[in-house]
Amino acid sequence: ARGFAPLRIADFQEVLGEPTVALTKLRELCFSGIPFDGGLRCLCWKILLNYLPLEKALWSSLLKKQRDLYSQFLKEMIIQPGIAKANLGVSREDVTLEDHPLNPNPDSRWNTYFKDNEVLLQIDKDVRRLYPDMAFFQRPTDYPCLLMLDPQNEFETLRRRVEQTTLKSQTVARNRSGVTNVSSPLKTTPSSLSEYEVLPNGCEAHWEVVERILFIYAKLNPGIAYVQGMNEIVGPLYYTFATDPNSEWKEHAEADTFFCFTNLMAEIRDNFIKSLDDSQCGITYKMEKVYSTLKEKDVELYLKLQEQNIKPQFFAFRWLTLLLSQEFLLPDVIRIWDSLFADDKRFDFLLLVCCAMLTLIRDQLLEGDFTLNMRLLQDYPISDVHLILKKAKELQDSK
């Protein structure tokens, strides 16, 4: 049901009111959609993503500890390098220092700085484009990060780093003959930076907060760093927490999103790691699973797609990797995620949702040619996610 009856809200409040939350009960409730009222969704997601423990007595100390830890990350990974850059970047004598911009030593602070900038420029490009049909990410947050916006602040913020791409983009490479050369990758075009109005001093847009979360995640997870598409995973999480009606929670949306995103990525990160594509935990295996499930449920449709050589990677790669965040409007994505996060088999239900999406347009697919069908799959025509989730549940029950 689209509107949540007071009775249903009361069910949630009852489960969440216990000293120890009954996870099985909570999952059952969340699976059918979580009310936004009173910050219920934000709270349930934090429990379902293993950020909050089931014992309520532990919540306040854990939240304090995690939020302090996040502040520590900001200091170590953004503020201190920014100070070092501000101090190192001003005087002419720098070059005589051991650690100067052309130092080819891979452990050099500058080298790390330039490497980080390559990642940062990619993140920046992606987060500025988050949900362009909604004004939310361009708007200023009510709770800008005070550590970043301290007027006494003498260090370089991420935004300033991106804007000064001239030095930034110069990556230092050492070629085989041992000669150091400074290569300058394409600079971001000024138009992309001035596309959005710059907010007055002391303000931060929501996309800047998302940029920081992704940058810190990339720094802490060098094995995967940042891969395009992660912005689409963090976006709905951050939006949900930053619009929480409970202002005490809303104020800490950045830190809470960071940890929930990290936990979620721990479960789906294999989808983003190319070298694992063909392993049992990789994306190829999951895409084939969509087809093998379809074969069980609707062999005629399966054979038609096979005959037209429509491979699951043409459409299911995006569906699965980005948890359908690109296929529907944000409120609908959030509703789908209620069910996905509540799934105790962790994203098995996602495979059924993908199957449901195929079977709901089976008549069009059976009639269409390759071109027409590819267009249908890459720009999915049904917008009623309740219908899709209902169908996926039927498929699940018919096992």
JSON list of N, CA and C in Angstrom, two decimals, residues 1-5 8-13 15-16 23 25-49 237 240-241 244-245 331-343 346 386 389:
[
{"chain": "A", "resi": 1, "resn": "ALA", "atom": "N", "xyz": [0.85, -1.19, 0.00]},
{"chain": "A", "resi": 1, "resn": "ALA", "atom": "CA", "xyz": [0.00, 0.00, 0.00]},
{"chain": "A", "resi": 1, "resn": "ALA", "atom": "C", "xyz": [0.88, 1.24, 0.00]},
{"chain": "A", "resi": 2, "resn": "ARG", "atom": "N", "xyz": [0.41, 2.27, -0.70]},
{"chain": "A", "resi": 2, "resn": "ARG", "atom": "CA", "xyz": [1.25, 3.45, -0.82]},
{"chain": "A", "resi": 2, "resn": "ARG", "atom": "C", "xyz": [1.24, 4.28, 0.47]},
{"chain": "A", "resi": 3, "resn": "GLY", "atom": "N", "xyz": [0.03, 4.52, 1.00]},
{"chain": "A", "resi": 3, "resn": "GLY", "atom": "CA", "xyz": [-0.03, 5.29, 2.24]},
{"chain": "A", "resi": 3, "resn": "GLY", "atom": "C", "xyz": [0.10, 4.32, 3.41]},
{"chain": "A", "resi": 4, "resn": "PHE", "atom": "N", "xyz": [0.73, 4.76, 4.47]},
{"chain": "A", "resi": 4, "resn": "PHE", "atom": "CA", "xyz": [0.90, 3.83, 5.59]},
{"chain": "A", "resi": 4, "resn": "PHE", "atom": "C", "xyz": [-0.14, 4.10, 6.66]},
{"chain": "A", "resi": 5, "resn": "ALA", "atom": "N", "xyz": [-0.91, 3.08, 6.96]},
{"chain": "A", "resi": 5, "resn": "ALA", "atom": "CA", "xyz": [-1.96, 3.22, 7.96]},
{"chain": "A", "resi": 5, "resn": "ALA", "atom": "C", "xyz": [-1.31, 3.37, 9.33]},
{"chain": "A", "resi": 8, "resn": "ARG", "atom": "N", "xyz": [-0.01, 0.26, 10.86]},
{"chain": "A", "resi": 8, "resn": "ARG", "atom": "CA", "xyz": [1.27, -0.28, 10.37]},
{"chain": "A", "resi": 8, "resn": "ARG", "atom": "C", "xyz": [2.45, 0.45, 11.03]},
{"chain": "A", "resi": 9, "resn": "ILE", "atom": "N", "xyz": [2.27, 1.76, 11.19]},
{"chain": "A", "resi": 9, "resn": "ILE", "atom": "CA", "xyz": [3.31, 2.54, 11.86]},
{"chain": "A", "resi": 9, "resn": "ILE", "atom": "C", "xyz": [3.46, 2.04, 13.30]},
{"chain": "A", "resi": 10, "resn": "ALA", "atom": "N", "xyz": [2.33, 1.74, 13.91]},
{"chain": "A", "resi": 10, "resn": "ALA", "atom": "CA", "xyz": [2.36, 1.23, 15.29]},
{"chain": "A", "resi": 10, "resn": "ALA", "atom": "C", "xyz": [3.10, -0.11, 15.36]},
{"chain": "A", "resi": 11, "resn": "ASP", "atom": "N", "xyz": [2.96, -0.95, 14.34]},
{"chain": "A", "resi": 11, "resn": "ASP", "atom": "CA", "xyz": [3.68, -2.24, 14.31]},
{"chain": "A", "resi": 11, "resn": "ASP", "atom": "C", "xyz": [5.19, -2.00, 14.35]},
{"chain": "A", "resi": 12, "resn": "PHE", "atom": "N", "xyz": [5.63, -1.04, 13.55]},
{"chain": "A", "resi": 12, "resn": "PHE", "atom": "CA", "xyz": [7.07, -0.71, 13.53]},
{"chain": "A", "resi": 12, "resn": "PHE", "atom": "C", "xyz": [7.51, -0.19, 14.89]},
{"chain": "A", "resi": 13, "resn": "GLN", "atom": "N", "xyz": [6.71, 0.72, 15.43]},
{"chain": "A", "resi": 13, "resn": "GLN", "atom": "CA", "xyz": [7.09, 1.33, 16.71]},
{"chain": "A", "resi": 13, "resn": "GLN", "atom": "C", "xyz": [7.19, 0.28, 17.80]},
{"chain": "A", "resi": 15, "resn": "VAL", "atom": "N", "xyz": [7.98, -3.00, 17.43]},
{"chain": "A", "resi": 15, "resn": "VAL", "atom": "CA", "xyz": [9.19, -3.81, 17.25]},
{"chain": "A", "resi": 15, "resn": "VAL", "atom": "C", "xyz": [10.44, -3.00, 17.65]},
{"chain": "A", "resi": 16, "resn": "LEU", "atom": "N", "xyz": [10.44, -1.72, 17.26]},
{"chain": "A", "resi": 16, "resn": "LEU", "atom": "CA", "xyz": [11.60, -0.87, 17.55]},
{"chain": "A", "resi": 16, "resn": "LEU", "atom": "C", "xyz": [11.62, -0.39, 19.00]},
{"chain": "A", "resi": 23, "resn": "LEU", "atom": "N", "xyz": [14.94, -9.11, 15.01]},
{"chain": "A", "resi": 23, "resn": "LEU", "atom": "CA", "xyz": [15.35, -8.87, 13.62]},
{"chain": "A", "resi": 23, "resn": "LEU", "atom": "C", "xyz": [14.41, -9.54, 12.62]},
{"chain": "A", "resi": 25, "resn": "LYS", "atom": "N", "xyz": [11.27, -10.25, 12.85]},
{"chain": "A", "resi": 25, "resn": "LYS", "atom": "CA", "xyz": [10.02, -9.48, 12.79]},
{"chain": "A", "resi": 25, "resn": "LYS", "atom": "C", "xyz": [10.24, -8.18, 12.01]},
{"chain": "A", "resi": 26, "resn": "LEU", "atom": "N", "xyz": [11.36, -7.52, 12.32]},
{"chain": "A", "resi": 26, "resn": "LEU", "atom": "CA", "xyz": [11.65, -6.24, 11.66]},
{"chain": "A", "resi": 26, "resn": "LEU", "atom": "C", "xyz": [11.81, -6.46, 10.15]},
{"chain": "A", "resi": 27, "resn": "ARG", "atom": "N", "xyz": [12.54, -7.50, 9.78]},
{"chain": "A", "resi": 27, "resn": "ARG", "atom": "CA", "xyz": [12.73, -7.79, 8.35]},
{"chain": "A", "resi": 27, "resn": "ARG", "atom": "C", "xyz": [11.39, -7.99, 7.64]},
{"chain": "A", "resi": 28, "resn": "GLU", "atom": "N", "xyz": [10.51, -8.75, 8.28]},
{"chain": "A", "resi": 28, "resn": "GLU", "atom": "CA", "xyz": [9.19, -9.01, 7.68]},
{"chain": "A", "resi": 28, "resn": "GLU", "atom": "C", "xyz": [8.43, -7.71, 7.43]},
{"chain": "A", "resi": 29, "resn": "LEU", "atom": "N", "xyz": [8.46, -6.84, 8.44]},
{"chain": "A", "resi": 29, "resn": "LEU", "atom": "CA", "xyz": [7.76, -5.56, 8.30]},
{"chain": "A", "resi": 29, "resn": "LEU", "atom": "C", "xyz": [8.39, -4.71, 7.20]},
{"chain": "A", "resi": 30, "resn": "CYS", "atom": "N", "xyz": [9.72, -4.62, 7.21]},
{"chain": "A", "resi": 30, "resn": "CYS", "atom": "CA", "xyz": [10.42, -3.74, 6.27]},
{"chain": "A", "resi": 30, "resn": "CYS", "atom": "C", "xyz": [10.27, -4.22, 4.83]},
{"chain": "A", "resi": 31, "resn": "PHE", "atom": "N", "xyz": [10.16, -5.54, 4.67]},
{"chain": "A", "resi": 31, "resn": "PHE", "atom": "CA", "xyz": [10.08, -6.12, 3.33]},
{"chain": "A", "resi": 31, "resn": "PHE", "atom": "C", "xyz": [8.90, -5.53, 2.55]},
{"chain": "A", "resi": 32, "resn": "SER", "atom": "N", "xyz": [7.82, -5.22, 3.25]},
{"chain": "A", "resi": 32, "resn": "SER", "atom": "CA", "xyz": [6.63, -4.68, 2.57]},
{"chain": "A", "resi": 32, "resn": "SER", "atom": "C", "xyz": [6.64, -3.16, 2.49]},
{"chain": "A", "resi": 33, "resn": "GLY", "atom": "N", "xyz": [7.77, -2.55, 2.79]},
{"chain": "A", "resi": 33, "resn": "GLY", "atom": "CA", "xyz": [7.87, -1.09, 2.70]},
{"chain": "A", "resi": 33, "resn": "GLY", "atom": "C", "xyz": [7.87, -0.44, 4.07]},
{"chain": "A", "resi": 34, "resn": "ILE", "atom": "N", "xyz": [8.76, 0.53, 4.25]},
{"chain": "A", "resi": 34, "resn": "ILE", "atom": "CA", "xyz": [8.92, 1.17, 5.56]},
{"chain": "A", "resi": 34, "resn": "ILE", "atom": "C", "xyz": [8.34, 2.57, 5.50]},
{"chain": "A", "resi": 35, "resn": "PRO", "atom": "N", "xyz": [7.54, 2.96, 6.50]},
{"chain": "A", "resi": 35, "resn": "PRO", "atom": "CA", "xyz": [7.03, 4.34, 6.51]},
{"chain": "A", "resi": 35, "resn": "PRO", "atom": "C", "xyz": [8.17, 5.33, 6.73]},
{"chain": "A", "resi": 36, "resn": "PHE", "atom": "N", "xyz": [8.03, 6.50, 6.13]},
{"chain": "A", "resi": 36, "resn": "PHE", "atom": "CA", "xyz": [9.02, 7.55, 6.32]},
{"chain": "A", "resi": 36, "resn": "PHE", "atom": "C", "xyz": [8.78, 8.24, 7.67]},
{"chain": "A", "resi": 37, "resn": "ASP", "atom": "N", "xyz": [7.50, 8.19, 8.10]},
{"chain": "A", "resi": 37, "resn": "ASP", "atom": "CA", "xyz": [7.08, 8.92, 9.31]},
{"chain": "A", "resi": 37, "resn": "ASP", "atom": "C", "xyz": [8.02, 8.69, 10.50]},
{"chain": "A", "resi": 38, "resn": "GLY", "atom": "N", "xyz": [8.29, 9.79, 11.21]},
{"chain": "A", "resi": 38, "resn": "GLY", "atom": "CA", "xyz": [9.05, 9.69, 12.46]},
{"chain": "A", "resi": 38, "resn": "GLY", "atom": "C", "xyz": [10.45, 9.13, 12.29]},
{"chain": "A", "resi": 39, "resn": "GLY", "atom": "N", "xyz": [10.95, 9.17, 11.06]},
{"chain": "A", "resi": 39, "resn": "GLY", "atom": "CA", "xyz": [12.32, 8.68, 10.83]},
{"chain": "A", "resi": 39, "resn": "GLY", "atom": "C", "xyz": [12.42, 7.16, 10.90]},
{"chain": "A", "resi": 40, "resn": "LEU", "atom": "N", "xyz": [11.30, 6.46, 10.71]},
{"chain": "A", "resi": 40, "resn": "LEU", "atom": "CA", "xyz": [11.32, 5.00, 10.82]},
{"chain": "A", "resi": 40, "resn": "LEU", "atom": "C", "xyz": [12.24, 4.36, 9.78]},
{"chain": "A", "resi": 41, "resn": "ARG", "atom": "N", "xyz": [12.15, 4.86, 8.54]},
{"chain": "A", "resi": 41, "resn": "ARG", "atom": "CA", "xyz": [12.97, 4.24, 7.50]},
{"chain": "A", "resi": 41, "resn": "ARG", "atom": "C", "xyz": [14.46, 4.37, 7.81]},
{"chain": "A", "resi": 42, "resn": "CYS", "atom": "N", "xyz": [14.87, 5.59, 8.22]},
{"chain": "A", "resi": 42, "resn": "CYS", "atom": "CA", "xyz": [16.29, 5.83, 8.50]},
{"chain": "A", "resi": 42, "resn": "CYS", "atom": "C", "xyz": [16.78, 4.86, 9.57]},
{"chain": "A", "resi": 43, "resn": "LEU", "atom": "N", "xyz": [15.96, 4.69, 10.58]},
{"chain": "A", "resi": 43, "resn": "LEU", "atom": "CA", "xyz": [16.33, 3.83, 11.70]},
{"chain": "A", "resi": 43, "resn": "LEU", "atom": "C", "xyz": [16.40, 2.37, 11.25]},
{"chain": "A", "resi": 44, "resn": "CYS", "atom": "N", "xyz": [15.38, 1.94, 10.51]},
{"chain": "A", "resi": 44, "resn": "CYS", "atom": "CA", "xyz": [15.35, 0.53, 10.06]},
{"chain": "A", "resi": 44, "resn": "CYS", "atom": "C", "xyz": [16.54, 0.23, 9.14]},
{"chain": "A", "resi": 45, "resn": "TRP", "atom": "N", "xyz": [16.85, 1.15, 8.23]},
{"chain": "A", "resi": 45, "resn": "TRP", "atom": "CA", "xyz": [17.98, 0.91, 7.32]},
{"chain": "A", "resi": 45, "resn": "TRP", "atom": "C", "xyz": [19.28, 0.75, 8.11]},
{"chain": "A", "resi": 46, "resn": "LYS", "atom": "N", "xyz": [19.43, 1.57, 9.15]},
{"chain": "A", "resi": 46, "resn": "LYS", "atom": "CA", "xyz": [20.67, 1.50, 9.94]},
{"chain": "A", "resi": 46, "resn": "LYS", "atom": "C", "xyz": [20.79, 0.15, 10.64]},
{"chain": "A", "resi": 47, "resn": "ILE", "atom": "N", "xyz": [19.64, -0.43, 11.02]},
{"chain": "A", "resi": 47, "resn": "ILE", "atom": "CA", "xyz": [19.68, -1.75, 11.67]},
{"chain": "A", "resi": 47, "resn": "ILE", "atom": "C", "xyz": [19.90, -2.83, 10.61]},
{"chain": "A", "resi": 48, "resn": "LEU", "atom": "N", "xyz": [19.17, -2.72, 9.49]},
{"chain": "A", "resi": 48, "resn": "LEU", "atom": "CA", "xyz": [19.28, -3.75, 8.44]},
{"chain": "A", "resi": 48, "resn": "LEU", "atom": "C", "xyz": [20.67, -3.77, 7.81]},
{"chain": "A", "resi": 49, "resn": "LEU", "atom": "N", "xyz": [21.35, -2.62, 7.80]},
{"chain": "A", "resi": 49, "resn": "LEU", "atom": "CA", "xyz": [22.70, -2.57, 7.22]},
{"chain": "A", "resi": 49, "resn": "LEU", "atom": "C", "xyz": [23.79, -2.78, 8.29]},
{"chain": "A", "resi": 237, "resn": "LEU", "atom": "N", "xyz": [21.12, 6.49, -0.11]},
{"chain": "A", "resi": 237, "resn": "LEU", "atom": "CA", "xyz": [21.37, 6.35, 1.33]},
{"chain": "A", "resi": 237, "resn": "LEU", "atom": "C", "xyz": [21.46, 7.73, 1.96]},
{"chain": "A", "resi": 240, "resn": "THR", "atom": "N", "xyz": [18.18, 9.67, 2.03]},
{"chain": "A", "resi": 240, "resn": "THR", "atom": "CA", "xyz": [17.27, 9.16, 3.06]},
{"chain": "A", "resi": 240, "resn": "THR", "atom": "C", "xyz": [17.66, 9.69, 4.44]},
{"chain": "A", "resi": 241, "resn": "PHE", "atom": "N", "xyz": [18.96, 9.65, 4.74]},
{"chain": "A", "resi": 241, "resn": "PHE", "atom": "CA", "xyz": [19.40, 10.10, 6.07]},
{"chain": "A", "resi": 241, "resn": "PHE", "atom": "C", "xyz": [19.38, 11.62, 6.20]},
{"chain": "A", "resi": 244, "resn": "ASP", "atom": "N", "xyz": [15.87, 12.95, 7.06]},
{"chain": "A", "resi": 244, "resn": "ASP", "atom": "CA", "xyz": [15.26, 12.35, 8.24]},
{"chain": "A", "resi": 244, "resn": "ASP", "atom": "C", "xyz": [14.48, 13.42, 9.01]},
{"chain": "A", "resi": 245, "resn": "PRO", "atom": "N", "xyz": [13.20, 13.16, 9.33]},
{"chain": "A", "resi": 245, "resn": "PRO", "atom": "CA", "xyz": [12.45, 14.18, 10.08]},
{"chain": "A", "resi": 245, "resn": "PRO", "atom": "C", "xyz": [13.00, 14.41, 11.48]},
{"chain": "A", "resi": 331, "resn": "PRO", "atom": "N", "xyz": [12.29, 8.08, -5.19]},
{"chain": "A", "resi": 331, "resn": "PRO", "atom": "CA", "xyz": [11.39, 7.52, -4.16]},
{"chain": "A", "resi": 331, "resn": "PRO", "atom": "C", "xyz": [11.09, 6.04, -4.40]},
{"chain": "A", "resi": 332, "resn": "ASP", "atom": "N", "xyz": [11.05, 5.64, -5.68]},
{"chain": "A", "resi": 332, "resn": "ASP", "atom": "CA", "xyz": [10.77, 4.23, -6.01]},
{"chain": "A", "resi": 332, "resn": "ASP", "atom": "C", "xyz": [11.99, 3.36, -5.72]},
{"chain": "A", "resi": 333, "resn": "VAL", "atom": "N", "xyz": [13.16, 3.90, -5.99]},
{"chain": "A", "resi": 333, "resn": "VAL", "atom": "CA", "xyz": [14.41, 3.16, -5.68]},
{"chain": "A", "resi": 333, "resn": "VAL", "atom": "C", "xyz": [14.44, 2.88, -4.18]},
{"chain": "A", "resi": 334, "resn": "ILE", "atom": "N", "xyz": [14.11, 3.91, -3.40]},
{"chain": "A", "resi": 334, "resn": "ILE", "atom": "CA", "xyz": [14.14, 3.78, -1.94]},
{"chain": "A", "resi": 334, "resn": "ILE", "atom": "C", "xyz": [13.16, 2.70, -1.48]},
{"chain": "A", "resi": 335, "resn": "ARG", "atom": "N", "xyz": [12.00, 2.65, -2.13]},
{"chain": "A", "resi": 335, "resn": "ARG", "atom": "CA", "xyz": [11.01, 1.61, -1.77]},
{"chain": "A", "resi": 335, "resn": "ARG", "atom": "C", "xyz": [11.55, 0.20, -2.11]},
{"chain": "A", "resi": 336, "resn": "ILE", "atom": "N", "xyz": [12.21, 0.08, -3.26]},
{"chain": "A", "resi": 336, "resn": "ILE", "atom": "CA", "xyz": [12.78, -1.23, -3.64]},
{"chain": "A", "resi": 336, "resn": "ILE", "atom": "C", "xyz": [13.85, -1.62, -2.63]},
{"chain": "A", "resi": 337, "resn": "TRP", "atom": "N", "xyz": [14.64, -0.63, -2.20]},
{"chain": "A", "resi": 337, "resn": "TRP", "atom": "CA", "xyz": [15.72, -0.93, -1.26]},
{"chain": "A", "resi": 337, "resn": "TRP", "atom": "C", "xyz": [15.19, -1.38, 0.10]},
{"chain": "A", "resi": 338, "resn": "ASP", "atom": "N", "xyz": [13.99, -0.93, 0.49]},
{"chain": "A", "resi": 338, "resn": "ASP", "atom": "CA", "xyz": [13.39, -1.45, 1.73]},
{"chain": "A", "resi": 338, "resn": "ASP", "atom": "C", "xyz": [13.36, -2.97, 1.67]},
{"chain": "A", "resi": 339, "resn": "SER", "atom": "N", "xyz": [12.88, -3.50, 0.53]},
{"chain": "A", "resi": 339, "resn": "SER", "atom": "CA", "xyz": [12.77, -4.96, 0.39]},
{"chain": "A", "resi": 339, "resn": "SER", "atom": "C", "xyz": [14.13, -5.62, 0.25]},
{"chain": "A", "resi": 340, "resn": "LEU", "atom": "N", "xyz": [15.04, -4.97, -0.48]},
{"chain": "A", "resi": 340, "resn": "LEU", "atom": "CA", "xyz": [16.36, -5.58, -0.68]},
{"chain": "A", "resi": 340, "resn": "LEU", "atom": "C", "xyz": [17.14, -5.67, 0.63]},
{"chain": "A", "resi": 341, "resn": "PHE", "atom": "N", "xyz": [17.09, -4.60, 1.42]},
{"chain": "A", "resi": 341, "resn": "PHE", "atom": "CA", "xyz": [17.83, -4.60, 2.69]},
{"chain": "A", "resi": 341, "resn": "PHE", "atom": "C", "xyz": [17.21, -5.58, 3.69]},
{"chain": "A", "resi": 342, "resn": "ALA", "atom": "N", "xyz": [15.89, -5.79, 3.54]},
{"chain": "A", "resi": 342, "resn": "ALA", "atom": "CA", "xyz": [15.20, -6.68, 4.49]},
{"chain": "A", "resi": 342, "resn": "ALA", "atom": "C", "xyz": [15.39, -8.15, 4.13]},
{"chain": "A", "resi": 343, "resn": "ASP", "atom": "N", "xyz": [15.91, -8.40, 2.94]},
{"chain": "A", "resi": 343, "resn": "ASP", "atom": "CA", "xyz": [16.09, -9.78, 2.45]},
{"chain": "A", "resi": 343, "resn": "ASP", "atom": "C", "xyz": [17.19, -10.47, 3.25]},
{"chain": "A", "resi": 346, "resn": "ARG", "atom": "N", "xyz": [20.29, -11.72, 1.59]},
{"chain": "A", "resi": 346, "resn": "ARG", "atom": "CA", "xyz": [21.13, -10.67, 1.02]},
{"chain": "A", "resi": 346, "resn": "ARG", "atom": "C", "xyz": [21.17, -10.64, -0.51]},
{"chain": "A", "resi": 386, "resn": "HIS", "atom": "N", "xyz": [5.52, -1.10, -7.20]},
{"chain": "A", "resi": 386, "resn": "HIS", "atom": "CA", "xyz": [4.71, -1.98, -6.34]},
{"chain": "A", "resi": 386, "resn": "HIS", "atom": "C", "xyz": [4.30, -3.23, -7.11]},
{"chain": "A", "resi": 389, "resn": "LEU", "atom": "N", "xyz": [7.45, -5.43, -7.41]},
{"chain": "A", "resi": 389, "resn": "LEU", "atom": "CA", "xyz": [7.78, -6.13, -6.15]},
{"chain": "A", "resi": 389, "resn": "LEU", "atom": "C", "xyz": [6.77, -7.24, -5.86]}
]
